Amino acid sequence: MFNIKKTLTIAAGVAGALAFGGAHASADTTDYVVQSGDTLNKISAKYNVSVDKIAAQNNISNVNWIVTGQHLSFATDDTTSTQTASTTTAAADTSSTTQAASTTSSTDNTASTSTQTASTTTAATSSTTTSSSSSSETAALNALIARESGGNVNATNGQYYGLGQLSAQARSIHGGNTADYNDQLNAMKAYIAARYGTAVNALAHSNSTGWY
């Protein structure tokens, strides 16, 4: 796969900003450069920040769409201790209820266990499907960027400009007129969503016709 981060370092002159280690944190905010194979779920788990929070703070309309070299900036969650305290309080408050419930029939307990097992299986399947979809979208988006601009935010071909080589008309609708990587990426994703629905569909069209 084309090394977008390296190209951007040369083309956009932001070698210092990319900070090749991938991420650095201040007291309140984490700045992260998306690595190859990253998903928002992985980043969320690594930094204990919700996917929705990362998406909201970086204006990401579709959580499946992040690409190698993209900069993410987010404040870390401070809810873990609160959630733990809440859980402890709830456990203490329900201790008498638990003792009373010890007389529940074994049939009811079996039914509850089966329900929990089924719920866990469903959640695991859903997570796997989401992760697979996210990887496919990211790979398709990276492939389109590599094909259209080689990751160069200043790439120009007549009226076509930037990462996604959007036309002047497309940029007037979706933005992406600046040389900012995230600005162009968001405009490209908005264009794809409006025209093809998914990056996978856009790549399939590009493979078939030579353009998207």
Short mmCIF file of C-alpha atoms in Angstrom, two decimals:
data_model
loop_
_atom_site.label_atom_id
_atom_site.label_comp_id
_atom_site.label_asym_id
_atom_site.label_seq_id
_atom_site.Cartn_x
_atom_site.Cartn_y
_atom_site.Cartn_z
CA MET A 1 0.00 0.00 0.00
CA PHE A 2 1.25 3.49 -0.78
CA ASN A 3 2.89 5.17 2.19
CA ILE A 4 0.64 8.24 2.44
CA LYS A 5 2.24 9.53 5.62
CA LYS A 6 5.70 9.67 4.02
CA THR A 7 4.40 11.45 0.90
CA LEU A 8 2.57 14.05 2.96
CA THR A 9 5.72 14.69 4.96
CA ILE A 10 7.53 15.64 1.75
CA ALA A 11 4.66 17.29 -0.17
CA ALA A 12 3.05 19.34 2.57
CA GLY A 13 6.22 20.12 4.52
CA VAL A 14 4.90 18.88 7.83
CA ALA A 15 7.65 16.50 8.91
CA GLY A 16 7.65 17.89 12.42
CA ALA A 17 3.90 17.67 12.76
CA LEU A 18 3.73 13.99 11.82
CA ALA A 19 6.01 13.06 14.74
CA PHE A 20 7.04 9.66 13.43
CA GLY A 21 6.31 7.94 16.76
CA GLY A 22 2.62 7.99 15.80
CA ALA A 23 1.21 9.75 18.87
CA HIS A 24 2.11 12.12 21.65
CA ALA A 25 0.00 13.27 24.55
CA SER A 26 -0.30 16.41 26.62
CA ALA A 27 -2.03 16.65 29.95
CA ASP A 28 -5.47 17.05 28.39
CA THR A 29 -5.25 16.14 24.71
CA THR A 30 -3.83 13.28 22.64
CA ASP A 31 -2.60 13.97 19.10
CA TYR A 32 -2.45 10.79 17.02
CA VAL A 33 -1.31 10.05 13.47
CA VAL A 34 -3.25 7.13 11.98
CA GLN A 35 -1.01 4.13 11.31
CA SER A 36 -1.48 1.43 8.67
CA GLY A 37 -4.16 -1.02 9.82
CA ASP A 38 -5.62 1.32 12.46
CA THR A 39 -9.37 1.53 13.07
CA LEU A 40 -11.24 3.86 15.41
CA ASN A 41 -12.07 0.81 17.55
CA LYS A 42 -8.36 0.08 18.03
CA ILE A 43 -7.54 3.69 18.85
CA SER A 44 -10.54 3.88 21.19
CA ALA A 45 -9.39 0.80 23.10
CA LYS A 46 -5.75 1.97 23.23
CA TYR A 47 -6.53 5.38 24.70
CA ASN A 48 -9.78 4.54 26.55
CA VAL A 49 -11.74 7.12 24.55
CA SER A 50 -15.12 6.38 23.02
CA VAL A 51 -15.32 5.99 19.23
CA ASP A 52 -18.14 8.54 19.10
CA LYS A 53 -16.04 11.06 21.03
CA ILE A 54 -13.05 10.69 18.67
CA ALA A 55 -15.37 10.99 15.65
CA ALA A 56 -17.13 14.08 17.01
CA GLN A 57 -13.91 15.89 17.94
CA ASN A 58 -12.39 15.27 14.50
CA ASN A 59 -15.51 15.88 12.37
CA ILE A 60 -15.59 12.29 11.13
CA SER A 61 -19.05 11.62 9.69
CA ASN A 62 -18.49 7.89 9.15
CA VAL A 63 -16.52 6.04 11.86
CA ASN A 64 -15.33 3.51 9.29
CA TRP A 65 -13.41 6.20 7.40
CA ILE A 66 -9.93 6.99 8.68
CA VAL A 67 -6.78 6.62 6.57
CA THR A 68 -3.06 6.26 7.06
CA GLY A 69 -1.43 9.61 7.85
CA GLN A 70 -4.60 11.32 9.07
CA HIS A 71 -4.19 13.44 12.21
CA LEU A 72 -6.60 12.85 15.09
CA SER A 73 -6.77 15.05 18.17
CA PHE A 74 -8.93 14.13 21.15
CA ALA A 75 -9.30 14.72 24.87
CA THR A 76 -8.97 11.56 26.95
CA ASP A 77 -12.03 10.24 28.75
CA ASP A 78 -12.24 10.77 32.50
CA THR A 79 -15.29 8.57 33.01
CA THR A 80 -13.55 5.33 34.01
CA SER A 81 -13.26 6.13 37.72
CA THR A 82 -16.82 7.47 37.80
CA GLN A 83 -18.13 4.32 36.18
CA THR A 84 -16.20 2.16 38.65
CA ALA A 85 -17.55 4.08 41.62
CA SER A 86 -21.05 3.83 40.23
CA THR A 87 -20.68 0.08 39.78
CA THR A 88 -19.41 -0.35 43.35
CA THR A 89 -22.32 1.65 44.76
CA ALA A 90 -24.80 -0.31 42.70
CA ALA A 91 -23.31 -3.58 43.92
CA ALA A 92 -23.61 -2.46 47.56
CA ASP A 93 -27.18 -1.26 47.10
CA THR A 94 -28.26 -4.55 45.57
CA SER A 95 -26.60 -6.90 48.06
CA SER A 96 -29.84 -7.53 49.95
CA THR A 97 -31.68 -8.07 46.67
CA THR A 98 -29.06 -10.63 45.64
CA GLN A 99 -29.54 -12.55 48.89
CA ALA A 100 -33.32 -12.59 48.43
CA ALA A 101 -32.93 -13.72 44.83
CA SER A 102 -30.88 -16.77 45.91
CA THR A 103 -34.12 -18.71 46.16
CA THR A 104 -34.83 -18.27 42.45
CA SER A 105 -35.44 -21.59 40.69
CA SER A 106 -32.64 -23.25 38.73
CA THR A 107 -34.82 -23.03 35.62
CA ASP A 108 -34.87 -19.24 35.80
CA ASN A 109 -31.12 -19.14 36.33
CA THR A 110 -30.56 -21.38 33.31
CA ALA A 111 -32.77 -19.19 31.13
CA SER A 112 -30.88 -16.07 32.26
CA THR A 113 -27.52 -17.67 31.51
CA SER A 114 -28.68 -18.72 28.05
CA THR A 115 -29.91 -15.20 27.31
CA GLN A 116 -26.62 -13.67 28.43
CA THR A 117 -24.64 -16.14 26.32
CA ALA A 118 -26.74 -15.39 23.24
CA SER A 119 -26.34 -11.64 23.83
CA THR A 120 -22.57 -11.98 24.17
CA THR A 121 -22.35 -14.04 20.97
CA THR A 122 -24.43 -11.49 19.06
CA ALA A 123 -22.27 -8.61 20.31
CA ALA A 124 -19.07 -10.41 19.33
CA THR A 125 -20.42 -11.15 15.85
CA SER A 126 -21.50 -7.53 15.41
CA SER A 127 -18.07 -6.28 16.51
CA THR A 128 -16.31 -8.61 14.05
CA THR A 129 -18.56 -7.48 11.20
CA THR A 130 -18.00 -3.80 12.01
CA SER A 131 -14.23 -4.28 12.18
CA SER A 132 -14.21 -6.08 8.83
CA SER A 133 -16.32 -3.35 7.24
CA SER A 134 -14.05 -0.67 8.67
CA SER A 135 -10.93 -2.36 7.30
CA SER A 136 -12.49 -2.70 3.84
CA GLU A 137 -13.54 0.96 3.76
CA THR A 138 -10.11 2.15 4.91
CA ALA A 139 -8.33 -0.03 2.36
CA ALA A 140 -10.60 1.18 -0.45
CA LEU A 141 -10.15 4.83 0.53
CA ASN A 142 -6.37 4.44 0.71
CA ALA A 143 -6.37 2.76 -2.71
CA LEU A 144 -8.35 5.64 -4.24
CA ILE A 145 -6.04 8.24 -2.70
CA ALA A 146 -2.95 6.40 -3.93
CA ARG A 147 -4.40 6.14 -7.43
CA GLU A 148 -5.73 9.68 -7.69
CA SER A 149 -2.98 11.76 -6.07
CA GLY A 150 -0.35 9.50 -4.53
CA GLY A 151 -1.24 11.17 -1.21
CA ASN A 152 -0.14 14.62 -2.43
CA VAL A 153 -2.50 17.31 -1.10
CA ASN A 154 -1.19 19.71 -3.76
CA ALA A 155 -1.72 17.37 -6.74
CA THR A 156 -3.38 19.26 -9.61
CA ASN A 157 -4.72 18.13 -12.99
CA GLY A 158 -6.64 20.90 -14.66
CA GLN A 159 -9.68 21.60 -12.48
CA TYR A 160 -9.02 18.48 -10.39
CA TYR A 161 -7.20 19.05 -7.12
CA GLY A 162 -5.93 17.41 -3.95
CA LEU A 163 -6.00 13.95 -2.38
CA GLY A 164 -9.17 12.83 -4.10
CA GLN A 165 -8.69 14.89 -7.28
CA LEU A 166 -12.12 16.44 -6.85
CA SER A 167 -13.42 18.71 -9.59
CA ALA A 168 -14.09 22.39 -8.97
CA GLN A 169 -17.82 21.64 -8.88
CA ALA A 170 -17.39 18.84 -6.32
CA ARG A 171 -15.22 21.09 -4.15
CA SER A 172 -17.81 23.85 -4.24
CA ILE A 173 -20.31 21.36 -2.80
CA HIS A 174 -18.16 19.34 -0.41
CA GLY A 175 -15.18 21.62 0.33
CA GLY A 176 -11.54 20.55 0.21
CA ASN A 177 -10.19 23.70 -1.42
CA THR A 178 -7.41 24.16 1.13
CA ALA A 179 -4.13 22.23 1.32
CA ASP A 180 -5.11 20.82 4.72
CA TYR A 181 -5.03 17.00 4.72
CA ASN A 182 -8.10 16.49 6.91
CA ASP A 183 -10.09 19.14 5.02
CA GLN A 184 -9.43 17.36 1.72
CA LEU A 185 -10.04 13.92 3.23
CA ASN A 186 -13.42 14.96 4.66
CA ALA A 187 -14.43 16.49 1.31
CA MET A 188 -13.43 13.30 -0.52
CA LYS A 189 -15.42 11.14 1.91
CA ALA A 190 -18.46 13.41 1.61
CA TYR A 191 -18.28 13.21 -2.19
CA ILE A 192 -17.99 9.41 -2.09
CA ALA A 193 -20.88 9.07 0.38
CA ALA A 194 -23.13 11.25 -1.77
CA ARG A 195 -22.26 9.59 -5.10
CA TYR A 196 -21.43 5.96 -4.26
CA GLY A 197 -22.48 5.34 -0.66
CA THR A 198 -19.22 3.63 0.31
CA ALA A 199 -15.54 3.80 -0.59
CA VAL A 200 -15.69 0.13 -1.61
CA ASN A 201 -18.33 1.00 -4.23
CA ALA A 202 -16.30 4.01 -5.41
CA LEU A 203 -13.17 1.86 -5.81
CA ALA A 204 -15.13 -0.76 -7.76
CA HIS A 205 -16.34 1.97 -10.15
CA SER A 206 -12.81 3.31 -10.48
CA ASN A 207 -11.47 -0.16 -11.22
CA SER A 208 -14.11 -0.58 -13.92
CA THR A 209 -13.94 2.84 -15.59
CA GLY A 210 -10.64 4.41 -14.54
CA TRP A 211 -12.38 7.26 -12.70
CA TYR A 212 -14.78 7.79 -9.82
#
